[in-house]
């Protein structure tokens, strides 16, 4: 989650994605847009090759150009300034560990990597700091660096296989994981083994989360049955807590009143690169692909228009919407909708369950993307 260059403001991600002729070449299942005629996300069926998965292991466009220097700690929250220092120290130690210890005859001994876990609420700048750490690590052909959302990391292991994934990442200096979370026992076992072996091979791990390492999985599955794996993960990291209010809503009004269907359709027709979908149809379409494809699904889109939004009562549908919201926010793509207010999409029951923090994060991001300031940041006319 980025932070503005000046305290007290309420920034929104800038949309750096434009419609390009290369999109259809990379993703044969994606149609090009015609001027004045909005496309539909439900007509897109992107494929993601292993090569594209590797190419995507970089911070999202929203965080292009961020740095530790551009992070502005809140003077009222000393934990934020302390987090910057902890991240800088992590980067220096990660580079030192990757270089190894010199032994006799010029050989170097591999040192285990280090771990940093940025824990905090929504909108305190965790992703800004994580992306800054990625950019602080030097570029090196023999020791690359990677930045991935948690779902992208599990997909990487699924595509390449566990052993191949370890070999792929074993020479990296650092692996940055955004929104670290454990949703099911399979992920818990996989990630525990994967990160443990990467650290042994000299890879340092930095992660962000809204949940402390030892509390991962609580309320989502029988976490007590996986205490060994969870404790193994917790032992990898030094945890740094970041306090503060959600910067995305400083000075912002409550959720805007929804538009009518006619207003949404008219807005979509007037914006090149816009998409227009019905809420239920879009939710069904999201179920046809792995969430790791949502990045490709929205590539080249200037704004997403949705009609008929309503509260959800199916958790699987809600979690897919969370994943799409994360990708839209990363890309800085504004959202305009009709139907229910966007802060009512996730039911009160959902907001009290094990995925509460995910739903609150998604709500925070949807409100930021639907705010008129998002249109200004994206260079689009107001609705």
Tab-separated table of C-alpha atoms in Angstrom:
chain	number	residue	atom	x	y	z
A	1	UNK	CA	0.000	0.000	0.000
A	2	UNK	CA	1.609	3.156	-1.128
A	3	UNK	CA	2.009	6.369	0.781
A	4	UNK	CA	1.879	9.825	-0.704
A	5	UNK	CA	4.857	12.120	-0.940
A	6	UNK	CA	3.223	14.505	1.519
A	7	UNK	CA	1.570	13.675	4.793
A	8	UNK	CA	-2.130	14.234	5.322
A	9	UNK	CA	-3.215	13.814	1.699
A	10	UNK	CA	-5.270	10.965	0.312
A	11	UNK	CA	-3.554	9.701	-2.838
A	12	UNK	CA	-4.874	7.121	-5.208
A	13	UNK	CA	-2.813	4.965	-7.542
A	14	UNK	CA	-2.042	6.458	-10.924
A	15	UNK	CA	-3.036	4.335	-13.876
A	16	UNK	CA	0.052	3.643	-15.961
A	17	UNK	CA	-1.578	0.987	-18.106
A	18	UNK	CA	-2.613	1.923	-21.632
A	19	UNK	CA	-4.218	-0.093	-24.416
A	20	UNK	CA	-1.430	-1.432	-26.619
A	21	UNK	CA	-1.353	-3.558	-29.734
A	22	UNK	CA	1.004	-5.995	-28.030
A	23	UNK	CA	-1.620	-7.124	-25.519
A	24	UNK	CA	-3.489	-9.345	-27.951
A	25	UNK	CA	-0.207	-10.876	-29.056
A	26	UNK	CA	0.741	-11.795	-25.490
A	27	UNK	CA	-2.754	-12.966	-24.558
A	28	UNK	CA	-4.587	-14.498	-27.547
A	29	UNK	CA	-7.803	-14.728	-25.505
A	30	UNK	CA	-8.074	-10.951	-25.173
A	31	UNK	CA	-9.929	-8.839	-27.724
A	32	UNK	CA	-8.863	-5.355	-28.725
A	33	UNK	CA	-11.250	-2.492	-28.073
A	34	UNK	CA	-13.110	-0.466	-30.671
A	35	UNK	CA	-13.386	3.296	-30.133
A	36	UNK	CA	-16.620	4.196	-28.325
A	37	UNK	CA	-17.548	0.564	-27.673
A	38	UNK	CA	-16.546	-0.669	-24.217
A	39	UNK	CA	-15.058	-4.121	-23.985
A	40	UNK	CA	-16.145	-6.751	-21.492
A	41	UNK	CA	-13.946	-8.548	-19.012
A	42	UNK	CA	-16.143	-11.615	-19.450
A	43	UNK	CA	-15.010	-11.821	-23.085
A	44	UNK	CA	-11.378	-12.079	-22.020
A	45	UNK	CA	-9.795	-15.493	-21.537
A	46	UNK	CA	-6.102	-14.796	-20.886
A	47	UNK	CA	-3.455	-17.471	-20.763
A	48	UNK	CA	-0.363	-17.089	-18.607
A	49	UNK	CA	2.827	-18.804	-19.743
A	50	UNK	CA	5.663	-19.740	-17.351
A	51	UNK	CA	7.787	-17.058	-19.005
A	52	UNK	CA	5.121	-14.430	-18.298
A	53	UNK	CA	4.880	-15.559	-14.678
A	54	UNK	CA	8.607	-14.914	-14.279
A	55	UNK	CA	8.377	-11.559	-16.062
A	56	UNK	CA	5.608	-10.479	-13.671
A	57	UNK	CA	7.787	-10.920	-10.569
A	58	UNK	CA	8.211	-7.162	-10.167
A	59	UNK	CA	6.323	-4.516	-8.152
A	60	UNK	CA	3.002	-3.440	-9.733
A	61	UNK	CA	2.751	-0.190	-11.730
A	62	UNK	CA	1.321	1.676	-8.741
A	63	UNK	CA	4.688	1.359	-7.019
A	64	UNK	CA	6.940	2.289	-9.919
A	65	UNK	CA	9.588	4.671	-8.691
A	66	UNK	CA	8.877	4.368	-4.966
A	67	UNK	CA	11.769	4.450	-2.519
A	68	UNK	CA	12.503	4.655	1.182
A	69	UNK	CA	13.053	8.377	0.643
A	70	UNK	CA	9.561	8.874	-0.828
A	71	UNK	CA	7.920	7.165	2.139
A	72	UNK	CA	6.799	9.894	4.527
A	73	UNK	CA	6.409	8.530	8.068
A	74	UNK	CA	3.622	10.003	10.155
A	75	UNK	CA	5.312	11.944	12.996
A	76	UNK	CA	2.537	10.741	15.298
A	77	UNK	CA	3.404	7.098	14.549
A	78	UNK	CA	7.069	6.413	15.470
A	79	UNK	CA	6.734	2.794	14.324
A	80	UNK	CA	6.677	4.026	10.723
A	81	UNK	CA	10.104	5.670	10.867
A	82	UNK	CA	11.414	2.613	12.706
A	83	UNK	CA	10.077	0.382	9.915
A	84	UNK	CA	12.077	2.322	7.311
A	85	UNK	CA	15.278	1.747	9.280
A	86	UNK	CA	14.446	-1.949	9.679
A	87	UNK	CA	13.881	-2.310	5.929
A	88	UNK	CA	17.153	-0.574	5.083
A	89	UNK	CA	19.025	-2.831	7.502
A	90	UNK	CA	17.319	-5.879	5.983
A	91	UNK	CA	18.454	-4.909	2.478
A	92	UNK	CA	22.060	-4.462	3.573
A	93	UNK	CA	22.063	-7.792	5.399
A	94	UNK	CA	20.370	-9.599	2.481
A	95	UNK	CA	23.116	-8.436	0.110
A	96	UNK	CA	25.801	-9.471	2.598
A	97	UNK	CA	24.258	-12.909	3.094
A	98	UNK	CA	23.923	-13.467	-0.649
A	99	UNK	CA	27.612	-12.655	-1.155
A	100	UNK	CA	28.495	-15.410	1.323
A	101	UNK	CA	31.541	-15.838	3.525
A	102	UNK	CA	34.923	-16.122	1.838
A	103	UNK	CA	36.708	-19.412	2.503
A	104	UNK	CA	40.131	-20.730	1.581
A	105	UNK	CA	41.110	-20.862	-2.092
A	106	UNK	CA	38.681	-18.028	-2.892
A	107	UNK	CA	35.538	-20.111	-2.500
A	108	UNK	CA	32.544	-18.638	-0.727
A	109	UNK	CA	30.329	-20.337	1.807
A	110	UNK	CA	26.578	-19.901	1.344
A	111	UNK	CA	25.015	-18.091	4.285
A	112	UNK	CA	21.326	-18.534	5.121
A	113	UNK	CA	19.049	-15.674	4.150
A	114	UNK	CA	17.270	-13.391	6.594
A	115	UNK	CA	13.574	-12.651	6.954
A	116	UNK	CA	11.588	-9.453	7.531
A	117	UNK	CA	7.840	-9.465	8.207
A	118	UNK	CA	6.008	-6.123	7.997
A	119	UNK	CA	2.813	-6.443	10.011
A	120	UNK	CA	0.257	-3.663	10.175
A	121	UNK	CA	-3.216	-2.430	9.387
A	122	UNK	CA	-4.545	-1.190	6.083
A	123	UNK	CA	-2.996	1.781	4.345
A	124	UNK	CA	0.082	2.284	6.530
A	125	UNK	CA	2.525	1.926	3.638
A	126	UNK	CA	3.624	-1.710	3.950
A	127	UNK	CA	3.653	-2.379	0.207
A	128	UNK	CA	5.427	0.931	-0.405
A	129	UNK	CA	8.210	-0.222	1.923
A	130	UNK	CA	8.290	-3.708	0.408
A	131	UNK	CA	8.614	-2.306	-3.123
A	132	UNK	CA	11.286	0.104	-1.870
A	133	UNK	CA	13.234	-2.827	-0.438
A	134	UNK	CA	13.006	-4.584	-3.800
A	135	UNK	CA	14.368	-1.513	-5.566
A	136	UNK	CA	17.145	-0.996	-3.008
A	137	UNK	CA	18.576	-4.462	-3.743
A	138	UNK	CA	21.129	-4.146	-6.591
A	139	UNK	CA	20.292	-5.625	-9.984
A	140	UNK	CA	22.565	-8.572	-10.698
A	141	UNK	CA	22.309	-11.122	-13.487
A	142	UNK	CA	23.637	-13.943	-11.306
A	143	UNK	CA	21.552	-12.984	-8.259
A	144	UNK	CA	18.149	-11.604	-9.357
A	145	UNK	CA	15.352	-10.362	-7.119
A	146	UNK	CA	11.616	-11.068	-7.171
A	147	UNK	CA	8.406	-9.385	-6.006
A	148	UNK	CA	5.182	-11.381	-5.914
A	149	UNK	CA	1.731	-11.299	-4.410
A	150	UNK	CA	1.179	-14.338	-2.220
A	151	UNK	CA	-1.161	-15.937	-4.779
A	152	UNK	CA	1.405	-15.464	-7.538
A	153	UNK	CA	3.995	-17.312	-5.468
A	154	UNK	CA	1.733	-20.326	-4.923
A	155	UNK	CA	0.852	-20.311	-8.629
A	156	UNK	CA	4.555	-20.253	-9.491
A	157	UNK	CA	5.069	-23.398	-7.436
A	158	UNK	CA	2.061	-24.985	-9.119
A	159	UNK	CA	3.294	-24.260	-12.644
A	160	UNK	CA	6.950	-25.215	-12.181
A	161	UNK	CA	6.610	-27.828	-9.451
A	162	UNK	CA	8.032	-27.625	-5.940
A	163	UNK	CA	11.607	-28.751	-6.686
A	164	UNK	CA	11.850	-26.720	-9.890
A	165	UNK	CA	10.523	-23.626	-8.112
A	166	UNK	CA	13.255	-23.904	-5.484
A	167	UNK	CA	15.922	-24.268	-8.173
A	168	UNK	CA	14.448	-21.310	-10.042
A	169	UNK	CA	14.657	-18.996	-7.022
A	170	UNK	CA	17.681	-20.454	-5.203
A	171	UNK	CA	20.160	-17.879	-6.549
A	172	UNK	CA	17.953	-14.860	-5.903
A	173	UNK	CA	19.097	-12.254	-3.412
A	174	UNK	CA	15.623	-11.466	-2.114
A	175	UNK	CA	12.032	-12.630	-2.535
A	176	UNK	CA	9.432	-10.002	-1.600
A	177	UNK	CA	5.943	-11.368	-0.846
A	178	UNK	CA	3.021	-8.950	-0.618
A	179	UNK	CA	-0.077	-9.739	1.494
A	180	UNK	CA	1.268	-12.948	3.013
A	181	UNK	CA	-1.616	-15.135	4.160
A	182	UNK	CA	-2.484	-18.767	4.742
A	183	UNK	CA	-5.937	-19.714	3.481
A	184	UNK	CA	-5.770	-23.488	3.541
A	185	UNK	CA	-3.645	-26.403	4.812
A	186	UNK	CA	-2.142	-27.065	1.378
A	187	UNK	CA	-0.710	-23.567	1.113
A	188	UNK	CA	0.576	-23.774	4.671
A	189	UNK	CA	2.618	-26.907	4.043
A	190	UNK	CA	3.822	-25.756	0.610
A	191	UNK	CA	4.939	-22.281	1.671
A	192	UNK	CA	6.557	-23.480	4.895
A	193	UNK	CA	8.744	-25.961	3.000
A	194	UNK	CA	9.434	-23.602	0.103
A	195	UNK	CA	10.571	-20.626	2.169
A	196	UNK	CA	12.571	-22.754	4.602
A	197	UNK	CA	14.583	-24.295	1.782
A	198	UNK	CA	15.076	-20.972	0.001
A	199	UNK	CA	16.422	-19.378	3.190
A	200	UNK	CA	18.845	-22.300	3.563
A	201	UNK	CA	20.040	-21.588	0.014
A	202	UNK	CA	20.805	-17.947	0.858
A	203	UNK	CA	17.592	-16.237	-0.290
A	204	UNK	CA	16.306	-13.511	2.027
A	205	UNK	CA	12.534	-13.131	2.413
A	206	UNK	CA	10.573	-9.930	3.044
A	207	UNK	CA	6.806	-10.065	3.458
A	208	UNK	CA	3.834	-7.867	4.314
A	209	UNK	CA	0.684	-8.974	6.091
A	210	UNK	CA	-2.227	-7.875	8.243
A	211	UNK	CA	-1.710	-10.907	10.516
A	212	UNK	CA	1.143	-11.791	12.855
A	213	UNK	CA	3.106	-14.890	11.720
A	214	UNK	CA	2.075	-17.021	14.694
A	215	UNK	CA	-1.608	-16.177	14.046
A	216	UNK	CA	-1.633	-17.113	10.359
A	217	UNK	CA	-4.545	-19.347	9.393
A	218	UNK	CA	-6.644	-18.609	12.473
A	219	UNK	CA	-10.356	-18.785	11.696
A	220	UNK	CA	-9.731	-20.127	8.174
A	221	UNK	CA	-8.776	-23.753	8.804
A	222	UNK	CA	-7.682	-25.971	11.689
A	223	UNK	CA	-4.508	-23.976	12.230
A	224	UNK	CA	-3.720	-25.856	15.439
A	225	UNK	CA	-3.096	-28.956	13.302
A	226	UNK	CA	-0.346	-27.115	11.435
A	227	UNK	CA	1.477	-25.479	14.309
A	228	UNK	CA	4.794	-26.994	13.243
A	229	UNK	CA	4.553	-25.424	9.782
A	230	UNK	CA	3.291	-22.112	11.145
A	231	UNK	CA	6.015	-21.989	13.795
A	232	UNK	CA	8.597	-22.776	11.109
A	233	UNK	CA	7.372	-19.809	9.091
A	234	UNK	CA	7.369	-17.560	12.154
A	235	UNK	CA	10.975	-18.526	12.941
A	236	UNK	CA	12.136	-17.277	9.532
A	237	UNK	CA	11.056	-13.695	10.129
A	238	UNK	CA	11.854	-10.750	12.320
A	239	UNK	CA	8.495	-9.029	12.755
A	240	UNK	CA	8.184	-5.249	12.495
A	241	UNK	CA	4.827	-3.755	13.468
A	242	UNK	CA	3.667	-0.600	11.629
A	243	UNK	CA	0.911	1.445	13.255
A	244	UNK	CA	-1.235	4.200	11.765
A	245	UNK	CA	-4.568	5.065	10.124
A	246	UNK	CA	-5.482	4.065	6.571
A	247	UNK	CA	-3.945	6.855	4.459
A	248	UNK	CA	-6.280	6.082	1.542
A	249	UNK	CA	-9.216	7.650	3.345
A	250	UNK	CA	-7.666	10.676	4.994
A	251	UNK	CA	-10.054	13.499	4.228
A	252	UNK	CA	-12.179	11.399	1.890
A	253	UNK	CA	-15.992	11.368	2.131
A	254	UNK	CA	-17.895	8.128	2.844
A	255	UNK	CA	-18.621	5.677	0.033
A	256	UNK	CA	-20.232	7.601	-2.846
A	257	UNK	CA	-23.833	6.943	-3.754
A	258	UNK	CA	-23.989	4.408	-6.616
A	259	UNK	CA	-24.772	5.610	-10.106
A	260	UNK	CA	-27.681	4.337	-12.157
A	261	UNK	CA	-27.119	1.640	-14.770
A	262	UNK	CA	-27.644	4.240	-17.496
A	263	UNK	CA	-24.966	6.507	-16.014
A	264	UNK	CA	-22.468	3.655	-15.793
A	265	UNK	CA	-23.134	2.571	-19.382
A	266	UNK	CA	-22.810	6.141	-20.656
A	267	UNK	CA	-19.544	6.629	-18.776
A	268	UNK	CA	-18.098	3.397	-20.179
A	269	UNK	CA	-19.040	4.304	-23.740
A	270	UNK	CA	-17.196	7.607	-23.448
A	271	UNK	CA	-13.882	6.192	-22.247
A	272	UNK	CA	-11.410	4.445	-24.582
A	273	UNK	CA	-10.119	1.238	-23.062
A	274	UNK	CA	-13.006	0.940	-20.598
A	275	UNK	CA	-14.817	-2.290	-19.795
A	276	UNK	CA	-18.489	-2.768	-18.923
A	277	UNK	CA	-19.829	-5.870	-17.179
A	278	UNK	CA	-22.757	-7.000	-15.087
A	279	UNK	CA	-21.731	-7.860	-11.533
A	280	UNK	CA	-23.088	-11.413	-11.442
A	281	UNK	CA	-21.729	-12.293	-14.881
A	282	UNK	CA	-18.309	-10.947	-13.928
A	283	UNK	CA	-18.295	-12.949	-10.691
A	284	UNK	CA	-19.125	-16.125	-12.638
A	285	UNK	CA	-16.338	-15.370	-15.117
A	286	UNK	CA	-13.773	-14.974	-12.347
A	287	UNK	CA	-14.523	-18.556	-11.306
A	288	UNK	CA	-13.350	-19.860	-14.698
A	289	UNK	CA	-9.680	-19.001	-14.123
A	290	UNK	CA	-7.031	-19.057	-11.412
A	291	UNK	CA	-6.666	-15.684	-9.654
A	292	UNK	CA	-3.083	-15.503	-10.927
A	293	UNK	CA	-4.633	-14.728	-14.346
A	294	UNK	CA	-6.471	-11.652	-13.107
A	295	UNK	CA	-3.353	-9.577	-13.763
A	296	UNK	CA	-3.589	-10.464	-17.462
A	297	UNK	CA	-7.386	-10.171	-17.403
A	298	UNK	CA	-7.233	-6.425	-16.751
A	299	UNK	CA	-4.140	-5.592	-18.797
A	300	UNK	CA	-4.700	-2.557	-21.006
A	301	UNK	CA	-7.954	-1.575	-19.281
A	302	UNK	CA	-8.349	2.138	-18.503
A	303	UNK	CA	-11.397	1.872	-16.216
A	304	UNK	CA	-13.738	-0.876	-15.009
A	305	UNK	CA	-17.503	-0.261	-15.075
A	306	UNK	CA	-19.859	-2.650	-13.270
A	307	UNK	CA	-23.662	-2.649	-13.142
A	308	UNK	CA	-25.891	-4.350	-10.612
A	309	UNK	CA	-23.515	-4.599	-7.652
A	310	UNK	CA	-25.116	-6.307	-4.647
A	311	UNK	CA	-24.031	-7.845	-1.322
A	312	UNK	CA	-22.432	-11.287	-1.606
A	313	UNK	CA	-23.364	-14.335	0.444
A	314	UNK	CA	-20.920	-16.848	-1.073
A	315	UNK	CA	-17.438	-16.762	0.422
A	316	UNK	CA	-15.727	-18.291	-2.635
A	317	UNK	CA	-17.227	-15.571	-4.845
A	318	UNK	CA	-16.225	-12.911	-2.328
A	319	UNK	CA	-12.612	-14.100	-2.158
A	320	UNK	CA	-12.309	-14.014	-5.947
A	321	UNK	CA	-13.614	-10.444	-5.903
A	322	UNK	CA	-10.965	-9.617	-3.293
A	323	UNK	CA	-8.265	-10.980	-5.617
A	324	UNK	CA	-9.574	-8.936	-8.558
A	325	UNK	CA	-9.751	-5.816	-6.386
A	326	UNK	CA	-6.113	-6.272	-5.386
A	327	UNK	CA	-5.036	-6.462	-9.026
A	328	UNK	CA	-7.134	-3.403	-9.953
A	329	UNK	CA	-5.613	-1.454	-7.093
A	330	UNK	CA	-2.074	-2.512	-7.991
A	331	UNK	CA	-2.656	-1.321	-11.558
A	332	UNK	CA	-4.413	1.894	-10.503
A	333	UNK	CA	-7.543	1.150	-12.552
A	334	UNK	CA	-10.571	3.188	-11.424
A	335	UNK	CA	-13.907	1.496	-10.724
A	336	UNK	CA	-17.391	2.941	-11.250
A	337	UNK	CA	-20.487	0.971	-10.358
A	338	UNK	CA	-24.250	0.919	-10.003
A	339	UNK	CA	-26.344	-1.021	-7.519
A	340	UNK	CA	-25.342	-1.366	-3.875
A	341	UNK	CA	-22.710	0.855	-2.277
A	342	UNK	CA	-19.256	-0.675	-2.515
A	343	UNK	CA	-18.802	-0.758	1.247
A	344	UNK	CA	-21.756	-3.160	1.541
A	345	UNK	CA	-20.541	-5.845	-0.882
A	346	UNK	CA	-19.147	-8.043	1.895
A	347	UNK	CA	-21.804	-9.086	4.391
A	348	UNK	CA	-21.568	-8.398	8.148
A	349	UNK	CA	-21.113	-12.141	8.665
A	350	UNK	CA	-18.095	-12.120	6.338
A	351	UNK	CA	-16.621	-9.136	8.149
A	352	UNK	CA	-16.754	-11.092	11.401
A	353	UNK	CA	-15.193	-14.304	10.049
A	354	UNK	CA	-11.689	-15.609	9.438
A	355	UNK	CA	-11.245	-13.566	6.245
A	356	UNK	CA	-12.291	-10.319	7.906
A	357	UNK	CA	-9.005	-8.526	7.219
A	358	UNK	CA	-9.048	-9.476	3.532
A	359	UNK	CA	-12.576	-8.109	3.118
A	360	UNK	CA	-11.759	-4.899	4.963
A	361	UNK	CA	-8.662	-4.406	2.805
A	362	UNK	CA	-10.702	-4.964	-0.366
A	363	UNK	CA	-13.373	-2.527	0.820
A	364	UNK	CA	-10.708	0.077	1.532
A	365	UNK	CA	-9.264	-0.371	-1.943
A	366	UNK	CA	-12.639	-0.370	-3.726
A	367	UNK	CA	-13.575	2.900	-2.040
A	368	UNK	CA	-10.250	4.443	-3.057
A	369	UNK	CA	-10.674	3.335	-6.674
A	370	UNK	CA	-14.279	4.557	-6.861
A	371	UNK	CA	-13.454	7.987	-5.452
A	372	UNK	CA	-13.424	10.858	-7.984
A	373	UNK	CA	-9.751	11.456	-7.161
A	374	UNK	CA	-9.005	8.128	-8.847
A	375	UNK	CA	-10.311	9.458	-12.144
A	376	UNK	CA	-8.077	12.507	-11.896
A	377	UNK	CA	-5.042	10.334	-11.125
A	378	UNK	CA	-5.807	8.157	-14.138
A	379	UNK	CA	-6.210	11.162	-16.428
A	380	UNK	CA	-9.869	10.371	-17.123
A	381	UNK	CA	-12.838	12.771	-17.189
A	382	UNK	CA	-15.123	12.763	-14.165
A	383	UNK	CA	-18.225	10.592	-14.286
